[in-house]
Each structure stands twice: as structure tokens, then as C-alpha cells.
RNA sequence: CCGCCCUUAGCUCAGACUGGUAGAGCAGUCGACUGUAGAUCGACUUGCCCCCCGUUCAAAUCGGGGAGGGCGGACCA
């Protein structure tokens, strides 16, 4: 396989499938000399990875491919502040999460896993945090958190949370912050506040939020609706994908998205060079695609039937998830 | 600390005044129709009515106590 870095311009690799790049100039500058530059995603520890996690993981893999160092923050303190349980419980799920990321394909030697509690409780960090608390309004912090916290009424911990993310970017010595689009307001807050403390502003890169599988609207959520995760068996995947909303178009009416196409675009094509749609002769025989655009175009034209697209999607997702699924099984035995 | 409002199905809420063992919409599940899903029909499911004590033949409903959540309480007066 040709290294992606040679096959694609570094900038295109770094920004592919990104919903937003802040700012483009800053990222172009990074792309000009990516070696040794540090990028991160922070995750609240979870025992089971789902497609939302994997979307940002795909981006991290791109960045590794581009020559960057990747840091995964196992955000135990953040999870604690967001009411996710005791530190003990959070730690345990963090270890499971780490194992699944490695199984998924993040190069272990090139990926730095670090617990938030390893540095977020230091005196210097804490004093910086208090300084941020002093210069940030409640309103601003709450707005930054709105997408992240549940429907619950905001606690004091919730407004501290994004301020800590701001400091993480400095204390982890990063050059790029990565996150889903739901992290946008937090990163904007960070860009605004870091200079106030005398620190440098870093660029941010946001991945899209995949639409809900069954309705095609909003975002796929782990709390409600159908989520595809490392826990799913092959049969689960087939069933979930088959029940997905999938009109034969890339651009459904209204605000709706085609989640099946989105999964091809954001999860399958970035990890496979070639996709084979196995089709019985009565429907025209097998089809082969090496990029998302041609597959989407065929769905649009009717050449590719949604049912065949779904079967194929389930097969490839299964392949992506299989290593993590095995790892989970090991952990649990 | 004090005051007011809220708590009923997964969600949003009716029902409470006038006690009689719980409803709607949405969601969900299952069929029919489509070579997928959705839409559309057809059927179905769903409950410690926040907790405890009391009154009563009988309490979601009345009385008392408690919990959780929301909002308010400077001055002008």
C-alpha cells in the first residue's frame, strides 16, 4: 500500500472529512511542517467505543499518517465533573477505552495516552484555572458547555469543564486541537482566552456529527436512538444498518441527511482503498468503488440500490469493529 | 434562611377543585406495501402517578412530613 502521505497532499490529508478548520491559514502552516507537531482529542472515558469516537479516531490516524504526534487525553477529571461516576469507575472504563483505540488502529508507539488527572491537579494548572474563572463569564462558559453536558441543569462543575479544556491545550503542549463539531464553542473559547494568560492560540479542527441512523436528522446519539459500537455483533450491525434511513439520494429533503452515505464517507472510505459491493447477477453483479464520490453518484442515479449499499456498509463496518470487539471480549473475561 | 411553582408512559403533558385503581400526542414494537429505510395504512405495547405517614370502604386526587428540580427575596416602599 502506498503511504497515504505520498498519495495525498499533507494538507488534504490533515483536513479531509473535516467539517470545519479554524483557521485555514494556521492549519496550512502546520501542514507545511507536520513532523513532531502534536494534536489531541480529549475523550470522557467510556467502556465501549461507538462510531462517534471512531470518527475523531479516524482523524487522528490521518494525522499520524501525516507525521504528527497524537495525544489522546483520557479525560477522567472532565468525566468526573460531568457526573460520569467515581474516579475508580472512570479509570476502569478509561483502560478499556485505550485498549479499543489501539485495537481500532491507532499506532501504539505513536500515540500518547494521558490521564487528565496526571497534570490537571498540579498547582500551576489550578492557579491558571482560577485565573480563567476570573476572566470568563458564567454565560460564556455555559454556552460553551451546552452541547456537551446532558439536559441536566448546569452545575458549577459544568462551567469549569470547558475552562480546563482550554488549559489542556497549553499544558499538553499541543499544536492542534481536534474534536467533533460539538466541541466548537469550547475551542473558540480557548482561542479567545489563551492569549489572556499569555499563551499561544492553537488551531482547531472539527469533525462532522453523523446524523441519527434511523431518522437522518440531528446527530447519532449514544444516549438515545441507535448507536453502532464496538459491542455490536455482526448480526447487530446488519440489523441496525438495514433499519437505517436511506433514501436513494445524497441530499434528502429538508434538513435530513443520508446516514448510510455519511458512514461510507466518514468511516469506510477513509480506512479502505477499495469497496466491493457484492450483488447477485439478477441485480447486475458486483460493483467496485475506490472513492466515496462514485459510490454516492451511483446511489443517486439508481445504479446502486440502497439495499445493496446497506449490506456492503454492514460488512465493512463489521471489519472495522471486529478487532475492538475481540478486545472487549478479552477484557470482560 | 424565607416565599412561590413543578414532579403522572421513553419524551411533552392532561387528569387533582368535585376521592371510585390512569389518559392524549409524539416515540417505540409488529405486520402490509415498496428489492432498503422513510412516508402511508393496520394492529399492539408502555406506568413504584417522586417517597413516607395519615384520613377513608376506597387516595394520582384530601391532610401532614420529606426528597429532587425551577424561580424569586437589595434600595425605591
Coordinates of C-alpha atoms (C1' of nucleotides) in Angstrom, one line a residue:
Chain A
X1 CA 0.0 0.0 0.0
X2 CA 1.3 3.4 -0.9
X3 CA 1.7 5.6 2.2
X4 CA -1.2 8.0 2.2
X5 CA 1.2 10.8 2.9
X6 CA 2.7 10.4 -0.5
X7 CA -0.5 9.8 -2.3
X8 CA -2.2 12.8 -0.9
X9 CA -1.0 16.3 -0.2
X10 CA -0.4 16.6 3.5
X11 CA -2.8 19.5 3.9
X12 CA -5.6 17.5 2.2
X13 CA -4.9 14.5 4.4
X14 CA -5.0 16.6 7.5
X15 CA -8.2 18.3 6.6
X16 CA -10.1 15.6 4.8
X17 CA -13.6 15.0 6.1
X18 CA -13.3 17.9 8.4
X19 CA -16.4 19.9 8.8
X20 CA -14.5 23.0 9.9
X21 CA -10.9 24.2 10.1
X22 CA -10.0 27.1 12.4
X23 CA -8.2 28.7 10.8
X24 CA -7.3 27.5 7.4
X25 CA -4.1 29.6 7.3
X26 CA -2.9 28.2 10.7
X27 CA -3.5 24.6 9.6
X28 CA -1.8 25.2 6.2
X29 CA 1.2 26.4 8.2
X30 CA 1.1 23.2 10.3
X31 CA 0.8 21.1 7.1
X32 CA 3.9 22.7 5.7
X33 CA 6.0 21.1 8.5
X34 CA 3.9 18.5 10.4
X35 CA 6.7 16.3 11.7
X36 CA 6.7 16.2 15.5
X37 CA 3.7 18.6 15.8
X38 CA 1.3 17.5 18.4
X39 CA -2.5 17.1 18.0
X40 CA -5.0 15.8 20.5
X41 CA -8.6 14.7 21.2
X42 CA -9.9 14.5 24.7
X43 CA -12.4 11.8 25.5
X44 CA -14.5 11.3 28.5
X45 CA -13.7 7.6 29.3
X46 CA -16.3 5.2 28.2
X47 CA -16.2 1.4 28.4
X48 CA -17.4 0.9 24.8
X49 CA -16.3 3.0 21.8
X50 CA -19.0 4.0 19.4
X51 CA -18.9 5.5 15.9
X52 CA -18.8 9.0 17.3
X53 CA -15.5 8.2 19.0
X54 CA -14.2 6.4 15.8
X55 CA -14.9 9.5 13.7
X56 CA -12.3 11.5 15.6
X57 CA -10.1 8.5 15.8
X58 CA -10.1 8.3 12.0
X59 CA -8.8 11.9 12.0
X60 CA -6.1 11.0 14.5
X61 CA -5.0 8.2 12.2
X62 CA -4.8 10.7 9.3
X63 CA -2.7 13.0 11.4
X64 CA -0.3 10.2 12.4
X65 CA -0.1 9.3 8.7
X66 CA 0.8 13.0 8.1
X67 CA 3.7 12.7 10.5
X68 CA 2.2 14.3 13.6
X69 CA 2.3 13.1 17.1
X70 CA -1.1 12.2 18.5
X71 CA -2.2 12.6 22.1
X72 CA -5.3 11.0 23.5
X73 CA -6.5 12.7 26.7
X74 CA -8.3 10.2 28.8
X75 CA -10.3 12.9 30.4
X76 CA -11.0 11.4 33.8
X77 CA -11.4 14.7 35.6
X78 CA -13.7 16.0 33.0
X79 CA -15.8 12.9 33.1
X80 CA -16.0 13.3 36.9
X81 CA -17.1 16.9 36.5
X82 CA -19.7 15.8 34.1
X83 CA -21.2 13.4 36.5
X84 CA -20.0 10.2 34.9
X85 CA -19.2 8.3 38.2
X86 CA -16.5 7.8 40.7
X87 CA -12.8 8.2 39.8
X88 CA -12.5 4.4 40.2
X89 CA -15.2 3.6 37.8
X90 CA -13.9 6.2 35.3
X91 CA -10.4 4.8 35.5
X92 CA -11.6 1.4 34.7
X93 CA -13.5 2.4 31.7
X94 CA -10.6 4.5 30.5
X95 CA -8.3 1.5 30.4
X96 CA -10.9 -0.3 28.3
X97 CA -11.2 2.6 26.0
X98 CA -7.5 2.8 25.5
X99 CA -7.3 -0.9 24.5
X100 CA -10.1 -0.4 22.0
X101 CA -8.4 2.6 20.4
X102 CA -5.3 0.6 19.9
X103 CA -7.2 -2.3 18.5
X104 CA -9.0 0.0 16.1
X105 CA -5.7 1.0 14.6
X106 CA -4.1 3.9 16.4
X107 CA -0.4 3.2 16.3
X108 CA 0.5 2.4 19.9
X109 CA 4.1 3.7 19.7
X110 CA 3.0 6.9 18.1
X111 CA 0.1 7.6 20.4
X112 CA 0.4 9.2 23.8
X113 CA -2.4 8.3 26.2
X114 CA -2.5 10.5 29.2
X115 CA -4.9 10.8 32.1
X116 CA -6.2 14.3 32.8
X117 CA -5.6 13.8 36.5
X118 CA -1.9 13.3 35.7
X119 CA -1.5 17.1 35.3
X120 CA -4.8 18.8 35.9
X121 CA -4.4 18.8 39.6
X122 CA -1.0 20.5 39.7
X123 CA -0.7 23.7 41.5
X124 CA 0.3 25.8 38.5
X125 CA -2.6 24.4 36.4
X126 CA -5.0 25.0 39.2
X127 CA -4.0 28.6 39.6
X128 CA -4.3 29.2 35.9
X129 CA -7.7 27.7 36.1
X130 CA -8.7 30.1 38.7
X131 CA -7.4 33.0 36.6
X132 CA -9.6 31.7 33.8
X133 CA -12.6 31.5 36.1
X134 CA -12.0 35.1 36.9
X135 CA -11.9 36.3 33.3
X136 CA -14.8 34.2 31.9
X137 CA -18.5 35.0 32.4
X138 CA -20.9 32.3 33.5
X139 CA -22.9 32.8 30.4
X140 CA -20.0 32.3 28.1
X141 CA -18.9 29.1 29.8
X142 CA -22.4 27.7 30.0
X143 CA -22.9 28.3 26.3
X144 CA -19.6 26.5 25.5
X145 CA -20.8 23.5 27.5
X146 CA -24.4 23.4 26.3
X147 CA -23.7 20.8 23.6
X148 CA -21.6 18.6 25.9
X149 CA -23.5 18.4 29.1
X150 CA -26.7 16.4 29.2
X151 CA -30.1 18.1 29.6
X152 CA -29.3 18.4 33.3
X153 CA -29.2 21.8 35.0
X154 CA -25.8 23.2 34.9
X155 CA -23.6 22.6 38.0
X156 CA -20.6 24.7 38.9
X157 CA -18.6 21.7 37.6
X158 CA -20.1 22.2 34.1
X159 CA -18.7 25.7 33.7
X160 CA -15.3 24.7 35.0
X161 CA -15.1 21.9 32.4
X162 CA -14.5 24.0 29.2
X163 CA -12.0 26.2 31.0
X164 CA -10.0 23.1 31.8
X165 CA -10.1 22.1 28.1
X166 CA -8.6 25.5 27.3
X167 CA -5.7 24.9 29.7
X168 CA -5.2 21.3 28.4
X169 CA -4.3 22.7 25.0
X170 CA -1.5 24.6 26.6
X171 CA -0.4 22.1 29.2
X172 CA -0.2 19.2 26.8
X173 CA 1.9 21.4 24.6
X174 CA -0.3 20.9 21.6
X175 CA -0.2 22.4 18.1
X176 CA -3.7 21.4 17.1
X177 CA -7.0 20.6 18.9
X178 CA -9.3 18.1 17.3
X179 CA -12.9 17.4 18.2
X180 CA -16.4 16.9 16.9
X181 CA -18.3 19.9 15.9
X182 CA -20.0 19.8 19.3
X183 CA -16.6 21.0 20.7
X184 CA -16.6 24.1 18.6
X185 CA -17.7 26.6 21.2
X186 CA -15.2 25.2 23.7
X187 CA -12.3 25.6 21.2
X188 CA -13.5 29.1 20.3
X189 CA -13.5 30.0 24.0
X190 CA -10.0 28.5 24.3
X191 CA -8.7 30.6 21.3
X192 CA -10.1 33.7 22.9
X193 CA -8.8 33.0 26.4
X194 CA -5.4 31.5 25.9
X195 CA -3.8 34.8 24.9
X196 CA -5.3 36.4 28.1
X197 CA -3.0 34.1 30.1
X198 CA -0.1 34.8 27.8
X199 CA -0.3 31.5 25.9
X200 CA -0.4 30.9 22.2
X201 CA -3.6 30.3 20.2
X202 CA -3.8 26.9 18.5
X203 CA -5.8 25.9 15.5
X204 CA -8.8 23.6 15.8
X205 CA -10.2 21.0 13.5
X206 CA -13.7 19.8 13.8
X207 CA -15.2 16.5 12.5
X208 CA -18.8 16.3 11.4
X209 CA -21.5 14.9 13.6
X210 CA -23.1 12.0 11.9
X211 CA -26.9 12.1 11.6
X212 CA -29.1 9.8 13.6
X213 CA -29.2 6.4 11.8
X214 CA -33.0 5.8 11.8
X215 CA -34.2 9.3 11.1
X216 CA -31.4 11.0 9.3
X217 CA -31.8 14.1 11.4
X218 CA -29.8 15.6 14.3
X219 CA -27.0 13.6 15.5
X220 CA -26.4 10.0 16.3
X221 CA -26.6 9.8 20.0
X222 CA -25.4 7.2 22.4
X223 CA -28.0 8.2 24.9
X224 CA -31.0 7.7 22.7
X225 CA -31.5 6.2 19.3
X226 CA -29.5 3.6 17.6
X227 CA -25.7 3.7 18.0
X228 CA -23.2 1.5 16.4
X229 CA -20.5 0.5 18.8
X230 CA -17.7 -2.0 19.5
X231 CA -20.2 -4.1 21.3
X232 CA -22.2 -4.9 18.2
X233 CA -22.1 -8.4 16.8
X234 CA -22.2 -8.9 13.0
X235 CA -25.9 -9.6 13.2
X236 CA -26.5 -6.4 15.3
X237 CA -24.7 -4.4 12.6
X238 CA -26.7 -5.9 9.8
X239 CA -29.9 -5.2 11.6
X240 CA -29.0 -1.7 12.6
X241 CA -27.7 -0.7 9.2
X242 CA -30.7 -2.3 7.5
X243 CA -33.1 -0.3 9.5
X244 CA -31.3 3.0 8.8
X245 CA -32.9 5.8 6.9
X246 CA -31.7 5.7 3.4
X247 CA -33.5 7.4 0.5
X248 CA -31.8 6.8 -2.8
X249 CA -30.1 10.2 -2.8
X250 CA -27.2 12.0 -1.2
X251 CA -29.4 15.0 -0.4
X252 CA -32.7 14.1 1.2
X253 CA -35.4 16.7 1.6
X254 CA -35.4 19.2 4.3
X255 CA -32.6 19.2 6.9
X256 CA -32.2 15.5 6.6
X257 CA -29.0 13.7 5.8
X258 CA -28.4 10.2 4.4
X259 CA -26.7 8.5 7.3
X260 CA -25.8 5.4 5.2
X261 CA -23.8 7.6 2.8
X262 CA -22.3 9.5 5.7
X263 CA -21.0 6.3 7.2
X264 CA -19.5 5.3 3.9
X265 CA -17.9 8.8 3.6
X266 CA -16.6 9.2 7.1
X267 CA -15.9 5.7 8.3
X268 CA -15.5 3.3 5.4
X269 CA -13.6 5.1 2.6
X270 CA -11.0 6.6 4.9
X271 CA -10.0 3.1 6.0
X272 CA -10.3 1.1 2.9
X273 CA -8.8 1.6 -0.6
X274 CA -11.5 -0.3 -2.4
X275 CA -15.1 -1.2 -1.7
X276 CA -16.7 -4.1 -3.3
X277 CA -20.5 -4.3 -3.4
X278 CA -21.4 -7.9 -3.8
X279 CA -24.6 -8.2 -5.8
X280 CA -26.4 -11.1 -7.3
X281 CA -26.4 -11.3 -11.1
X282 CA -30.1 -10.6 -11.3
X283 CA -29.4 -7.1 -10.0
X284 CA -26.3 -6.6 -12.2
X285 CA -23.4 -8.3 -10.4
X286 CA -20.7 -6.9 -8.2
X287 CA -19.6 -3.3 -8.2
X288 CA -16.3 -1.8 -7.1
X289 CA -15.6 1.7 -5.9
X290 CA -12.4 3.3 -4.8
X291 CA -13.8 6.6 -3.7
X292 CA -16.9 7.9 -2.0
X293 CA -17.9 10.2 -4.8
X294 CA -18.5 7.5 -7.3
X295 CA -20.5 5.4 -4.8
X296 CA -22.7 8.4 -3.9
X297 CA -23.2 9.2 -7.5
X298 CA -24.3 5.6 -8.3
X299 CA -26.8 5.7 -5.4
X300 CA -28.2 8.9 -6.7
X301 CA -28.5 7.6 -10.3
X302 CA -30.1 4.3 -9.2
X303 CA -27.2 2.2 -10.4
X304 CA -26.6 1.2 -6.7
X305 CA -29.7 0.2 -4.8
X306 CA -29.9 1.3 -1.1
X307 CA -30.4 -2.3 0.0
X308 CA -27.1 -3.3 -1.6
X309 CA -25.4 -0.3 -0.2
X310 CA -26.6 -1.2 3.3
X311 CA -25.4 -4.8 3.0
X312 CA -22.0 -3.6 2.0
X313 CA -21.8 -1.0 4.7
X314 CA -22.6 -3.5 7.3
X315 CA -19.8 -5.8 6.0
X316 CA -17.1 -3.1 6.1
X317 CA -18.2 -1.7 9.4
X318 CA -18.0 -5.2 10.8
X319 CA -14.4 -5.4 9.7
X320 CA -13.6 -2.1 11.3
X321 CA -15.2 -3.0 14.5
X322 CA -14.0 -6.7 14.8
X323 CA -10.6 -6.0 16.5
X324 CA -12.2 -3.8 19.1
X325 CA -15.0 -6.3 19.7
X326 CA -12.4 -9.0 20.3
X327 CA -10.5 -6.8 22.7
X328 CA -13.7 -6.0 24.6
X329 CA -14.4 -9.7 24.9
X330 CA -10.9 -10.3 26.3
X331 CA -11.3 -7.5 28.8
X332 CA -14.5 -8.9 30.0
X333 CA -13.3 -12.4 30.5
Chain B
rC1 C1' -32.8 31.5 55.9
rC2 C1' -37.7 32.8 53.8
rG3 C1' -41.5 32.5 49.9
rC4 C1' -43.9 30.7 45.4
rC5 C1' -44.3 26.9 41.4
rC6 C1' -43.2 21.9 39.5
rU7 C1' -42.6 16.2 39.9
rU8 C1' -48.0 11.1 36.2
rA9 C1' -45.7 6.2 30.0
rG10 C1' -39.1 6.8 26.8
rC11 C1' -40.5 12.5 25.9
rU12 C1' -44.2 16.8 26.3
rC13 C1' -48.1 16.9 29.2
rA14 C1' -53.8 16.2 30.6
rG15 C1' -56.4 14.2 34.9
rA16 C1' -56.4 16.7 41.1
rC17 C1' -61.0 21.8 42.6
rU18 C1' -66.0 17.7 42.9
rG19 C1' -61.6 10.5 46.0
rG20 C1' -64.0 5.0 42.8
rU21 C1' -57.5 1.6 41.0
rA22 C1' -54.8 6.4 34.7
rG23 C1' -55.2 9.1 29.5
rA24 C1' -53.6 12.0 24.8
rG25 C1' -49.8 13.4 21.3
rC26 C1' -45.1 12.0 20.0
rA27 C1' -41.7 8.0 20.4
rG28 C1' -41.3 2.6 20.3
rU29 C1' -42.7 -2.6 18.6
rC30 C1' -45.1 -5.8 15.0
rG31 C1' -47.4 -6.6 10.3
rA32 C1' -48.9 -4.7 4.8
rC33 C1' -46.7 -2.0 0.7
rU34 C1' -42.2 -0.9 -1.6
rG35 C1' -35.7 -5.3 -3.8
rU36 C1' -33.5 -0.8 1.9
rA37 C1' -35.1 2.7 5.2
rG38 C1' -38.7 6.6 5.3
rA39 C1' -43.8 8.1 4.0
rU40 C1' -48.7 5.7 4.1
rC41 C1' -52.2 2.3 6.0
rG42 C1' -53.4 -1.7 10.0
rA43 C1' -52.5 -3.7 15.0
rC44 C1' -50.0 -3.5 19.6
rU45 C1' -47.1 -2.3 24.0
rU46 C1' -45.8 1.0 27.7
rG47 C1' -46.6 3.1 34.3
rC48 C1' -43.4 2.0 42.4
rC49 C1' -49.0 8.6 39.2
rC50 C1' -41.3 11.2 43.5
rC51 C1' -41.1 8.9 48.7
rC52 C1' -43.2 8.1 53.8
rC53 C1' -47.1 8.7 57.2
rG54 C1' -52.3 9.8 58.0
rU55 C1' -57.9 10.4 56.7
rU56 C1' -61.3 7.0 54.1
rC57 C1' -64.9 1.1 52.5
rA58 C1' -61.7 3.4 48.6
rA59 C1' -56.1 8.2 47.5
rA60 C1' -52.5 10.1 41.4
rU61 C1' -56.5 13.1 43.7
rC62 C1' -57.6 15.2 50.5
rG63 C1' -54.1 16.3 55.2
rG64 C1' -49.1 16.2 57.3
rG65 C1' -43.9 15.3 56.7
rG66 C1' -39.7 14.7 53.4
rA67 C1' -36.7 14.5 48.6
rG68 C1' -35.4 16.4 43.8
rG69 C1' -35.9 20.4 40.3
rG70 C1' -37.3 25.6 38.8
rC71 C1' -37.9 30.7 40.2
rG72 C1' -37.8 34.7 43.5
rG73 C1' -36.3 37.7 48.0
rA74 C1' -31.1 45.0 47.9
rC75 C1' -32.9 50.0 47.6
rC76 C1' -37.1 52.9 45.8
rA77 C1' -41.7 51.2 49.6

